[in-house]
JSON list of C-alpha atoms in Angstrom, two decimals:
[
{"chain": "A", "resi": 1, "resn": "UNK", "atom": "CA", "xyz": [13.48, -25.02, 0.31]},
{"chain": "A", "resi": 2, "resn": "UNK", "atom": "CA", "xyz": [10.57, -23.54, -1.55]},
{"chain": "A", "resi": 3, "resn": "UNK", "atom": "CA", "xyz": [8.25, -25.79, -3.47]},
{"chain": "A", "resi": 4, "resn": "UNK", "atom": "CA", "xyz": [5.30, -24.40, -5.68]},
{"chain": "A", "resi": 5, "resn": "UNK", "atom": "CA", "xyz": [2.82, -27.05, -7.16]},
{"chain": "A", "resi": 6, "resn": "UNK", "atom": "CA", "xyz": [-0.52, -25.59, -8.59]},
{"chain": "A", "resi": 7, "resn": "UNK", "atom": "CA", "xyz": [-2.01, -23.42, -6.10]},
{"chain": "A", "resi": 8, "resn": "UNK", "atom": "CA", "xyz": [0.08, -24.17, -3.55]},
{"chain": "A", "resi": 9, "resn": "UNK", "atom": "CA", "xyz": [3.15, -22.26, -2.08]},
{"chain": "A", "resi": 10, "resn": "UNK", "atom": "CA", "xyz": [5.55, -23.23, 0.79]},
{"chain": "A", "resi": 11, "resn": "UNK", "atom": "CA", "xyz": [8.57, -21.79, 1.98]},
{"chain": "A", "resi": 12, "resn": "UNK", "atom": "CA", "xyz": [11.11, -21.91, 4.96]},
{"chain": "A", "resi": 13, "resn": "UNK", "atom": "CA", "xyz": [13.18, -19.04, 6.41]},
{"chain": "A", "resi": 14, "resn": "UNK", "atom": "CA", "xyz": [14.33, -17.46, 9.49]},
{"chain": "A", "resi": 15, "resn": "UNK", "atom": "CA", "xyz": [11.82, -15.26, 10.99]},
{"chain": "A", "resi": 16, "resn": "UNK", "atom": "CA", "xyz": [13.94, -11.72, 10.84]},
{"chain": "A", "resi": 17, "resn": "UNK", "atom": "CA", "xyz": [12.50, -8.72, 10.06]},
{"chain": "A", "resi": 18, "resn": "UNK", "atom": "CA", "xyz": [14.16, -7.86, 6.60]},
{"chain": "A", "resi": 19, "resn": "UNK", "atom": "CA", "xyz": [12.85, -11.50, 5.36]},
{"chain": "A", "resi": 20, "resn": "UNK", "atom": "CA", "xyz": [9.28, -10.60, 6.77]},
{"chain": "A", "resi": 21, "resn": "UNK", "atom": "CA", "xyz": [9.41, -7.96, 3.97]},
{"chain": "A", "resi": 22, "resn": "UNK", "atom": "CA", "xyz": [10.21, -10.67, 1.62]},
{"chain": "A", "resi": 23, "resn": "UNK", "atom": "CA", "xyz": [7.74, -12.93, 2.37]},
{"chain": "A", "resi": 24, "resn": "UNK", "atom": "CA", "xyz": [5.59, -10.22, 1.92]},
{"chain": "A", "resi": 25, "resn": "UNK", "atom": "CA", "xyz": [6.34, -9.76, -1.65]},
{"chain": "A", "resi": 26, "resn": "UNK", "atom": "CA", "xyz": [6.33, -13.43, -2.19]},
{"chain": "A", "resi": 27, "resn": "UNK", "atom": "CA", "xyz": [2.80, -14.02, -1.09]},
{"chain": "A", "resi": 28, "resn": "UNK", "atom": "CA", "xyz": [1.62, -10.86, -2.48]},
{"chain": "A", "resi": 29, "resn": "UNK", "atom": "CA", "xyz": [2.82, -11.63, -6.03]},
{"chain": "A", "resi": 30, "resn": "UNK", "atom": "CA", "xyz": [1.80, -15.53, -5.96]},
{"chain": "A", "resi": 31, "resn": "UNK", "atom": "CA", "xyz": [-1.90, -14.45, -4.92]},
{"chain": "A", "resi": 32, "resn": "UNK", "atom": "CA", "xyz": [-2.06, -12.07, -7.42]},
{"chain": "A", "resi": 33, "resn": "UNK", "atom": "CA", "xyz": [-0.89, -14.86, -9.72]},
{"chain": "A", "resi": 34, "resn": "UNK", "atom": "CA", "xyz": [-3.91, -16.84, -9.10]},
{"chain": "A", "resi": 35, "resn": "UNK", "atom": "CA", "xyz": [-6.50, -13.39, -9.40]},
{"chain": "A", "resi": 36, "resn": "UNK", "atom": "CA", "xyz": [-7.10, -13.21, -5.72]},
{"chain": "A", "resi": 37, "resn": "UNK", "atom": "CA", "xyz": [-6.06, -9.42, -5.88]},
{"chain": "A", "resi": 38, "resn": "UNK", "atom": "CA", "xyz": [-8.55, -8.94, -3.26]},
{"chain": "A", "resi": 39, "resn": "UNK", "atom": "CA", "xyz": [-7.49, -11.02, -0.69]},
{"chain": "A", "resi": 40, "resn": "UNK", "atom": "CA", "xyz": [-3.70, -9.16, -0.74]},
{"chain": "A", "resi": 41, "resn": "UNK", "atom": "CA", "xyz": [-4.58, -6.92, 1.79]},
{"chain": "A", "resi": 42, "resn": "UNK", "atom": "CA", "xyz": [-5.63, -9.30, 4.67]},
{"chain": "A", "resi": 43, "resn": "UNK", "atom": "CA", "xyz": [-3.56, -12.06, 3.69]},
{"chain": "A", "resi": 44, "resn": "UNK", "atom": "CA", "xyz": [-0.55, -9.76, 4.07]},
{"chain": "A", "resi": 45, "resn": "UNK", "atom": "CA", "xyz": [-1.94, -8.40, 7.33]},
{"chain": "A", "resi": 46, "resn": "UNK", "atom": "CA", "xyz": [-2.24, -11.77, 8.68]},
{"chain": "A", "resi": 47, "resn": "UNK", "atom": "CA", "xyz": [1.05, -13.51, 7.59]},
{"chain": "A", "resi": 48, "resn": "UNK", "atom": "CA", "xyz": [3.17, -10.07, 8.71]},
{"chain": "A", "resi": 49, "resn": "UNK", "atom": "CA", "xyz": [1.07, -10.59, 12.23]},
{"chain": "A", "resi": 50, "resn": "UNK", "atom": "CA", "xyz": [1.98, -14.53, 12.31]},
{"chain": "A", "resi": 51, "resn": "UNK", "atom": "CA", "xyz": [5.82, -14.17, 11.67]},
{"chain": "A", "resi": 52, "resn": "UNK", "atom": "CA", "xyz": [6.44, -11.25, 13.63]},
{"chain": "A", "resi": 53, "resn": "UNK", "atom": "CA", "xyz": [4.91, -13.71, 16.46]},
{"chain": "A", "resi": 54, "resn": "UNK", "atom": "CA", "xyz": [7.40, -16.18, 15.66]},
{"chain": "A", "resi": 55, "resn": "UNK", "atom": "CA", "xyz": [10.23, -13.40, 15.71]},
{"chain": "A", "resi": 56, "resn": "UNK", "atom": "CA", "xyz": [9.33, -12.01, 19.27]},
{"chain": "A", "resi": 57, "resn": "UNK", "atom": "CA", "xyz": [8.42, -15.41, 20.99]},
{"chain": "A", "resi": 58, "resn": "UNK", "atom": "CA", "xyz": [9.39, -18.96, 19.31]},
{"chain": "A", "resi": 59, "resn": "UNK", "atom": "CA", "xyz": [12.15, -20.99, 20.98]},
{"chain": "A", "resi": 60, "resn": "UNK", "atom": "CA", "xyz": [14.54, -22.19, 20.75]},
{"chain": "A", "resi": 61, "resn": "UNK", "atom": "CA", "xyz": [15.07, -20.77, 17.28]},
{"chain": "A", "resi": 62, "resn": "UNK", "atom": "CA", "xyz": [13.08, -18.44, 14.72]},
{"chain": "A", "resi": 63, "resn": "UNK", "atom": "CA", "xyz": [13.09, -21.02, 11.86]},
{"chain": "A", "resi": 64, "resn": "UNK", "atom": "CA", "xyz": [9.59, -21.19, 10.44]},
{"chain": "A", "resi": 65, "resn": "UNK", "atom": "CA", "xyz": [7.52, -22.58, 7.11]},
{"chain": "A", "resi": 66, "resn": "UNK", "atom": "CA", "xyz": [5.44, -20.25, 5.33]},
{"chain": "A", "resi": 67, "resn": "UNK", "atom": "CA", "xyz": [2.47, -22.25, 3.42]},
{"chain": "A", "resi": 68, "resn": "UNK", "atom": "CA", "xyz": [-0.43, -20.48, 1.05]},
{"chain": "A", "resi": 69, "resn": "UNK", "atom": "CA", "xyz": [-3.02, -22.75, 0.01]},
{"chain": "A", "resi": 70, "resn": "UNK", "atom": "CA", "xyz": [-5.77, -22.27, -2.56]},
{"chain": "A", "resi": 71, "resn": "UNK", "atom": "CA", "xyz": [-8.60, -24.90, -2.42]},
{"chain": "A", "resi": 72, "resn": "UNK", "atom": "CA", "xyz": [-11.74, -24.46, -3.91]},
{"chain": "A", "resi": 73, "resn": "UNK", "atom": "CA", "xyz": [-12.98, -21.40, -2.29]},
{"chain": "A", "resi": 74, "resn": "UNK", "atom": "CA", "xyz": [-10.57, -21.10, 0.53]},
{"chain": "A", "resi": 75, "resn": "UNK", "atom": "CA", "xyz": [-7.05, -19.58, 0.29]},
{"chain": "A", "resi": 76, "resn": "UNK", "atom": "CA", "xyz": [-5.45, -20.95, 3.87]},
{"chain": "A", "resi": 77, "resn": "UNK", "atom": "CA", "xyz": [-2.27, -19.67, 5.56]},
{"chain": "A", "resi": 78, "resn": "UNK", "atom": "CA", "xyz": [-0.19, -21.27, 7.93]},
{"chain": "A", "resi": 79, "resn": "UNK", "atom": "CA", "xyz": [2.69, -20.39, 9.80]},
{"chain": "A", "resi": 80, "resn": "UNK", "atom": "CA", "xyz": [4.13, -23.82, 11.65]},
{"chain": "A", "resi": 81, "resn": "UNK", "atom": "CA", "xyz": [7.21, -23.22, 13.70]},
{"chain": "A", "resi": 82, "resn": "UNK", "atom": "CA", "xyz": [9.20, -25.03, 16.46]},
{"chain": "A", "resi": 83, "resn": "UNK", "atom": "CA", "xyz": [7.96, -23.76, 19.94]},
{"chain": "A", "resi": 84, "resn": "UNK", "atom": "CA", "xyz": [5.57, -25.92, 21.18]},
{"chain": "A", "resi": 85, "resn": "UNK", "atom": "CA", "xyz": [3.49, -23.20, 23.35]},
{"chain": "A", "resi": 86, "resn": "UNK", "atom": "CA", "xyz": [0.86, -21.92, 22.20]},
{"chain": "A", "resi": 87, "resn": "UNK", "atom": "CA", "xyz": [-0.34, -19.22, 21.59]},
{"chain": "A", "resi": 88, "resn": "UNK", "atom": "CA", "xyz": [-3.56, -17.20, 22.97]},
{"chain": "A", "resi": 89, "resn": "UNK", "atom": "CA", "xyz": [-5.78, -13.91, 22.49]},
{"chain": "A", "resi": 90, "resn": "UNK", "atom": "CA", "xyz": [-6.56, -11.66, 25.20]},
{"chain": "A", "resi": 91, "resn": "UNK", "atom": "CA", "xyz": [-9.73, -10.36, 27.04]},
{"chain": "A", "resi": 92, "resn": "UNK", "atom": "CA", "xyz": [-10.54, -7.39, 27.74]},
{"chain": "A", "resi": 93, "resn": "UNK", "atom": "CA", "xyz": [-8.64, -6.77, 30.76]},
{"chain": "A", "resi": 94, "resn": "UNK", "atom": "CA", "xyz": [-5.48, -8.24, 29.83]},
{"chain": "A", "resi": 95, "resn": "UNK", "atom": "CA", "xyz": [-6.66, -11.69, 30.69]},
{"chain": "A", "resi": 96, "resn": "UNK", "atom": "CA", "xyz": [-6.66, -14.98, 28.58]},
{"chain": "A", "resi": 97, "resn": "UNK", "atom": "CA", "xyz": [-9.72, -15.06, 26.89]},
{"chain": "A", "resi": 98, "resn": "UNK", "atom": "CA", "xyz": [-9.82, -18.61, 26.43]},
{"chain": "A", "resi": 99, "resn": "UNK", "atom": "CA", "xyz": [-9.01, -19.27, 30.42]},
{"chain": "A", "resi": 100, "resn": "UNK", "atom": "CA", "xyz": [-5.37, -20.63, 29.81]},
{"chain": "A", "resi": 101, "resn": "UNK", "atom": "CA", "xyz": [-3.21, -20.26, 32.47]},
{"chain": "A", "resi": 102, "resn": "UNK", "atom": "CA", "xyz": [-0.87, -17.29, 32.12]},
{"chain": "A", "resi": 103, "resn": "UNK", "atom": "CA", "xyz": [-0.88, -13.78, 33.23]},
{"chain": "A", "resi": 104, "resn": "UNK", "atom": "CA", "xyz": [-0.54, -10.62, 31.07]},
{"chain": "A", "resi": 105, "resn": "UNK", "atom": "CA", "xyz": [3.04, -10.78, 31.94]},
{"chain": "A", "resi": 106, "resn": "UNK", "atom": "CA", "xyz": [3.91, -14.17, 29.93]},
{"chain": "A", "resi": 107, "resn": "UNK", "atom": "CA", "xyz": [5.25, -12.78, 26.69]},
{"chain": "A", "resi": 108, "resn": "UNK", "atom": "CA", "xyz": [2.85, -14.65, 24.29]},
{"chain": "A", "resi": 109, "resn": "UNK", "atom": "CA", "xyz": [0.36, -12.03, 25.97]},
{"chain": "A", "resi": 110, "resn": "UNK", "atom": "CA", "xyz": [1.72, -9.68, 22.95]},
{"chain": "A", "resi": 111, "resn": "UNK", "atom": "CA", "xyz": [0.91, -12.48, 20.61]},
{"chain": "A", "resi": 112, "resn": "UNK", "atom": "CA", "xyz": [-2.45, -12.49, 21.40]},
{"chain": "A", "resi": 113, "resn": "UNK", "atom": "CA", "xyz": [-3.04, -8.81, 20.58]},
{"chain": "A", "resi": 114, "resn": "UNK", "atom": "CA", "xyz": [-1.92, -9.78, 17.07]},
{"chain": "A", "resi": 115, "resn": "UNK", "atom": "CA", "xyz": [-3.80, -12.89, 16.70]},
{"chain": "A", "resi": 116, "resn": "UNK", "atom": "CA", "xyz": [-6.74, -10.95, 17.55]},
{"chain": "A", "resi": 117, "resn": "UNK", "atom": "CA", "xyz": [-5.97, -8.96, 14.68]},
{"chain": "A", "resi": 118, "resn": "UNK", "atom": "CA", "xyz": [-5.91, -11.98, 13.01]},
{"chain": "A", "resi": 119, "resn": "UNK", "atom": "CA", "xyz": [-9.22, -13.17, 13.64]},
{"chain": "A", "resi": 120, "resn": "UNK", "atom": "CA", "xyz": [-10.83, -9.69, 12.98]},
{"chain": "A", "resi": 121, "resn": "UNK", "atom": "CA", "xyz": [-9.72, -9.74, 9.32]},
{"chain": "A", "resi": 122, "resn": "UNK", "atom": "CA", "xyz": [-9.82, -13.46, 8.30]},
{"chain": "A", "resi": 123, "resn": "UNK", "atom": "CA", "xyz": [-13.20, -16.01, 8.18]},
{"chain": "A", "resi": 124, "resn": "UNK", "atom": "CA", "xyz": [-11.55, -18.36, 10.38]},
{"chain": "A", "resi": 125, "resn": "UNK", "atom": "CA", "xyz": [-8.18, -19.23, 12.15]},
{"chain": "A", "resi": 126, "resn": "UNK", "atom": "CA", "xyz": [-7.16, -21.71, 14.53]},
{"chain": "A", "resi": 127, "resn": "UNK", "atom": "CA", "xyz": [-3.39, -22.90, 16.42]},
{"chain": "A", "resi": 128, "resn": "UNK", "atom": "CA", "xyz": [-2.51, -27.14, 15.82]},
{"chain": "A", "resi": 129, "resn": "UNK", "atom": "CA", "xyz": [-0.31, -28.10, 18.53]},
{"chain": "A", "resi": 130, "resn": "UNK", "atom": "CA", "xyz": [2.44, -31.06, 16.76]},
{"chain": "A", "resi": 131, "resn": "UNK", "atom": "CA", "xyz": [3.86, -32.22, 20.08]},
{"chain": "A", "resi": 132, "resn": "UNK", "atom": "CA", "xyz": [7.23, -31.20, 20.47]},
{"chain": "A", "resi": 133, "resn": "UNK", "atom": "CA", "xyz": [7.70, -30.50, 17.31]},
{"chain": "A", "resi": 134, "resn": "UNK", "atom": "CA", "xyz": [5.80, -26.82, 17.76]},
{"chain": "A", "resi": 135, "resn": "UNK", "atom": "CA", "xyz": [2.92, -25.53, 16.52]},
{"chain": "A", "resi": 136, "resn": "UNK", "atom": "CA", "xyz": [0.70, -24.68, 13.17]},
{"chain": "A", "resi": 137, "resn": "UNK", "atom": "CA", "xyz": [-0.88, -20.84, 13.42]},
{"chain": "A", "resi": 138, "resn": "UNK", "atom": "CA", "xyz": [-3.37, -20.83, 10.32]},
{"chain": "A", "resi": 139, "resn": "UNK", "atom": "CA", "xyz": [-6.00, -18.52, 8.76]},
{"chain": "A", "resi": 140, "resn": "UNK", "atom": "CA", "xyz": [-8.51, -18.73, 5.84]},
{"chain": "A", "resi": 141, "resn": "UNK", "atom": "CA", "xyz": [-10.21, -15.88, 3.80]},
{"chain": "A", "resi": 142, "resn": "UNK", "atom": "CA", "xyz": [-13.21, -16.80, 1.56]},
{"chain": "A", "resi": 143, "resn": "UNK", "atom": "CA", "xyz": [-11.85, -16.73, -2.28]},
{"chain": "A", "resi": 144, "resn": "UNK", "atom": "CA", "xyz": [-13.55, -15.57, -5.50]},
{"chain": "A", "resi": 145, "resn": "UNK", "atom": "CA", "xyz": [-15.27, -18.74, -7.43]},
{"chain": "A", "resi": 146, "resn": "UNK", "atom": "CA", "xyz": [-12.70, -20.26, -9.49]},
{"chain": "A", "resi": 147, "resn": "UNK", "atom": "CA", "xyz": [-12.89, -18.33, -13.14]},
{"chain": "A", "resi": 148, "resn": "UNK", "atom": "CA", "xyz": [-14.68, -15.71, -11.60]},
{"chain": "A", "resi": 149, "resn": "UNK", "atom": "CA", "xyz": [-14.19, -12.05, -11.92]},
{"chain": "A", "resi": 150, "resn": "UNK", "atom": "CA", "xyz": [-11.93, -10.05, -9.26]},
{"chain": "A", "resi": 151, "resn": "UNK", "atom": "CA", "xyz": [-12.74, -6.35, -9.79]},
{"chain": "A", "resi": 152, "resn": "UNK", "atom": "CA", "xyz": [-12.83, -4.51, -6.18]},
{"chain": "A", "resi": 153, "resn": "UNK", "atom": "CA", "xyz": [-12.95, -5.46, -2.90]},
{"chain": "A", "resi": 154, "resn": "UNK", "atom": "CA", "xyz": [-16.18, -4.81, -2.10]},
{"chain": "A", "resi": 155, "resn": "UNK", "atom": "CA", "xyz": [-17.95, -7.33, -4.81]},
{"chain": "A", "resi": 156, "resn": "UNK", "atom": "CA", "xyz": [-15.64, -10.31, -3.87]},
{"chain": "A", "resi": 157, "resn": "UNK", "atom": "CA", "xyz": [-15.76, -10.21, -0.72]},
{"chain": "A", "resi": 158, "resn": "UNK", "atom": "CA", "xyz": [-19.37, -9.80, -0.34]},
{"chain": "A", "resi": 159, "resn": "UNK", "atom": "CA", "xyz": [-19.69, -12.29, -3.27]},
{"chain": "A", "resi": 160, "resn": "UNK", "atom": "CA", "xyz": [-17.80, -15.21, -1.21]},
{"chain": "A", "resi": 161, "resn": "UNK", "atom": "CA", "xyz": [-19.04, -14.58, 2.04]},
{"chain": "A", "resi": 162, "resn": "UNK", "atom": "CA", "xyz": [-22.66, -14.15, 1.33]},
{"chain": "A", "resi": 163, "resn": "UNK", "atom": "CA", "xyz": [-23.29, -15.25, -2.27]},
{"chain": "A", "resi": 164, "resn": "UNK", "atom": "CA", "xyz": [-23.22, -11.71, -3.44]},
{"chain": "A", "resi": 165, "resn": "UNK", "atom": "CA", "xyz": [-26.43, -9.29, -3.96]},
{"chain": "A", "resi": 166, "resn": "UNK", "atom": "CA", "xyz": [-27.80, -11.49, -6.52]},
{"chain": "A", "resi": 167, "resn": "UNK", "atom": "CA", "xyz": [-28.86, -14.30, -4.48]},
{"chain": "A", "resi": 168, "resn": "UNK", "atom": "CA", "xyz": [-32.13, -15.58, -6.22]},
{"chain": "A", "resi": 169, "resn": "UNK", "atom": "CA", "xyz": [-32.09, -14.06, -9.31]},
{"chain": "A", "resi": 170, "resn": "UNK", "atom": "CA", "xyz": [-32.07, -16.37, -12.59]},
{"chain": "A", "resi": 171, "resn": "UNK", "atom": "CA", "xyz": [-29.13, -16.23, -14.15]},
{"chain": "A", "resi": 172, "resn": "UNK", "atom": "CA", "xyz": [-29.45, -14.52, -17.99]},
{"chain": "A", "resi": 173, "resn": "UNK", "atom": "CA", "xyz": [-27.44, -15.21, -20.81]},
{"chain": "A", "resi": 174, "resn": "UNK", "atom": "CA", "xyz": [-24.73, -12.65, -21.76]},
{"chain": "A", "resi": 175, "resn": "UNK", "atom": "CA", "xyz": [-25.68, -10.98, -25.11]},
{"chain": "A", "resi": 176, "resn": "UNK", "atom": "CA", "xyz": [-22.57, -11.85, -27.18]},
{"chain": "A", "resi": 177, "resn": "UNK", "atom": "CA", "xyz": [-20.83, -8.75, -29.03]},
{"chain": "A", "resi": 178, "resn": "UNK", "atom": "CA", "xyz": [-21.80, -7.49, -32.59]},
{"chain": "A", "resi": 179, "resn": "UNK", "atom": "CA", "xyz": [-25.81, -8.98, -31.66]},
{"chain": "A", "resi": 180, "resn": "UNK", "atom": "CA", "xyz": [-27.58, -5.66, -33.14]},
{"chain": "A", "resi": 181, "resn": "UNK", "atom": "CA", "xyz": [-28.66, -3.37, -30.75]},
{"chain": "A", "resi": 182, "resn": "UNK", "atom": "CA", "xyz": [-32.75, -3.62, -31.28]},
{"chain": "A", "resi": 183, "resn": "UNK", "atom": "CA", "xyz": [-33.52, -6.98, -33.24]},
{"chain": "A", "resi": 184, "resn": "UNK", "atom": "CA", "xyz": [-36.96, -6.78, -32.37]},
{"chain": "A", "resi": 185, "resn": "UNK", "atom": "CA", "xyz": [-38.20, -3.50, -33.35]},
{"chain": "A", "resi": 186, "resn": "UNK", "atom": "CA", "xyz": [-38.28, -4.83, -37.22]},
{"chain": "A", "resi": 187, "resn": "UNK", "atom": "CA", "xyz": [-41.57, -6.22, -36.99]},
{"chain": "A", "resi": 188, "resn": "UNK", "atom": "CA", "xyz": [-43.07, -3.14, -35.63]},
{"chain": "A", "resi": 189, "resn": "UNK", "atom": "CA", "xyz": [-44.24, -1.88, -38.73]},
{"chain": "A", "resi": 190, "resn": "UNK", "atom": "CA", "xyz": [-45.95, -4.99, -39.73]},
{"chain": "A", "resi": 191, "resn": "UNK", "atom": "CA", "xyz": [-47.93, -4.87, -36.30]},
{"chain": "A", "resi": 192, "resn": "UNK", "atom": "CA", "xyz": [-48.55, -0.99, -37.33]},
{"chain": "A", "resi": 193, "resn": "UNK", "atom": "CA", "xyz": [-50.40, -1.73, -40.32]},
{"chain": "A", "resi": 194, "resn": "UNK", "atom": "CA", "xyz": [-52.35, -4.66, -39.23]},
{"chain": "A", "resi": 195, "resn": "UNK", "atom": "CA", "xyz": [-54.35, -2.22, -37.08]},
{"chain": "A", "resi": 196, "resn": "UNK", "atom": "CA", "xyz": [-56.47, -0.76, -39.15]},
{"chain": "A", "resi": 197, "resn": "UNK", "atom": "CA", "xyz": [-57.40, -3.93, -40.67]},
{"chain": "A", "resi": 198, "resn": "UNK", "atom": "CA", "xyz": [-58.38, -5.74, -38.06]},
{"chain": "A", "resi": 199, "resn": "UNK", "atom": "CA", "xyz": [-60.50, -2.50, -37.19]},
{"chain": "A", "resi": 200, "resn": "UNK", "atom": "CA", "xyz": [-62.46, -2.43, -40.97]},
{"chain": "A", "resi": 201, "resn": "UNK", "atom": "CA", "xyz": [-63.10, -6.07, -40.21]},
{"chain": "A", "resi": 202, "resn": "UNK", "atom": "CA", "xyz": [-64.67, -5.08, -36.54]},
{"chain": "A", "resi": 203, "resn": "UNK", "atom": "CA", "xyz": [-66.44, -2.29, -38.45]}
]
């Protein structure tokens, strides 16, 4: 079923390799849809990262829902399939970062690697346990203001994370196109020949 109201995109599938690619694709051409060209990149990182998890671990099947969600100044994307464990990151040693039980030889320890990855790239990401029903794996990445430009990576992602470089300058008024290039140099001669008036009358 795939579903695709506003900025909004869902989709279900089987978590195999060759429909990874797909998804791919999908995602990649929706967000460039909505001018979020540069938020391709990670987004694509972190969905590839998020289904290949479900594709090496979930049980008792690889059946999945893709969702990309653009609200405001968040895009989100979540990956909810139907194994209830959840996953963790790892420390430095191999260990569960977040103290859950589990050694490095429990196979979500592979996971973690990748949702490490995860967290490098994106603002924020998170796991919501549904009972028995699985689990929701979600990112966000900071989006361009709505209307707003997208020309490279650099400027939008600075601009949504920080405010950009401009913080606390007043905004100016665009000059509209076909204004003449120097308006104000046509009283110059008047100002010009005032001068030596106003230095007789001094005299």
């Amino acid at each position: 079923m795939i579903s695709e109201p506003s900025r909004y995109y869902a989709v279900e599938l089987q978590a195999l390799p060759q429909r990874i690619g797909q998804i791919r694709r999908i995602v990649s051409a929706h967000l460039r849809h909505w001018h979020l060209d540069a938020l391709v990149d990670h987004a694509l990182l972190g969905v590839t990262e998020l289904l290949t998890n479900v594709h090496r671990h979930a049980r008792p099947d690889k059946r999945c829902t893709v969702e990309v969600e653009l609200l405001l100044d968040r895009l989100t994307v979540s990956v909810r399939d139907h194994d209830p464990r959840l996953p963790r990151t790892e420390g430095p040693f191999g260990d569960p970062a977040d103290g859950s039980v589990g050694g490095p030889a429990d196979g979500l320890a592979t996971s973690g690697r990748g949702l490490a990855l995860v967290g490098a790239v994106s603002e924020s990401w998170g796991v919501r346990p549904c009972g028995d029903d699985g689990k929701v794996v979600w990112f966000t990445l900071a989006a361009p203001p709505a209307g707003g430009p997208v020309e490279t990576r650099e400027e939008v992602v600075c601009g949504a994370a920080t405010g950009g470089p401009f913080t606390g300058y007043e905004r100016v008024p665009a000059v509209p196109l076909g204004t003449p290039a120097e308006p104000v140099l046509s009283p110059a001669p008047a100002v010009a020949a005032a001068r030596p008036v106003l230095a007789g009358r001094a005299g």
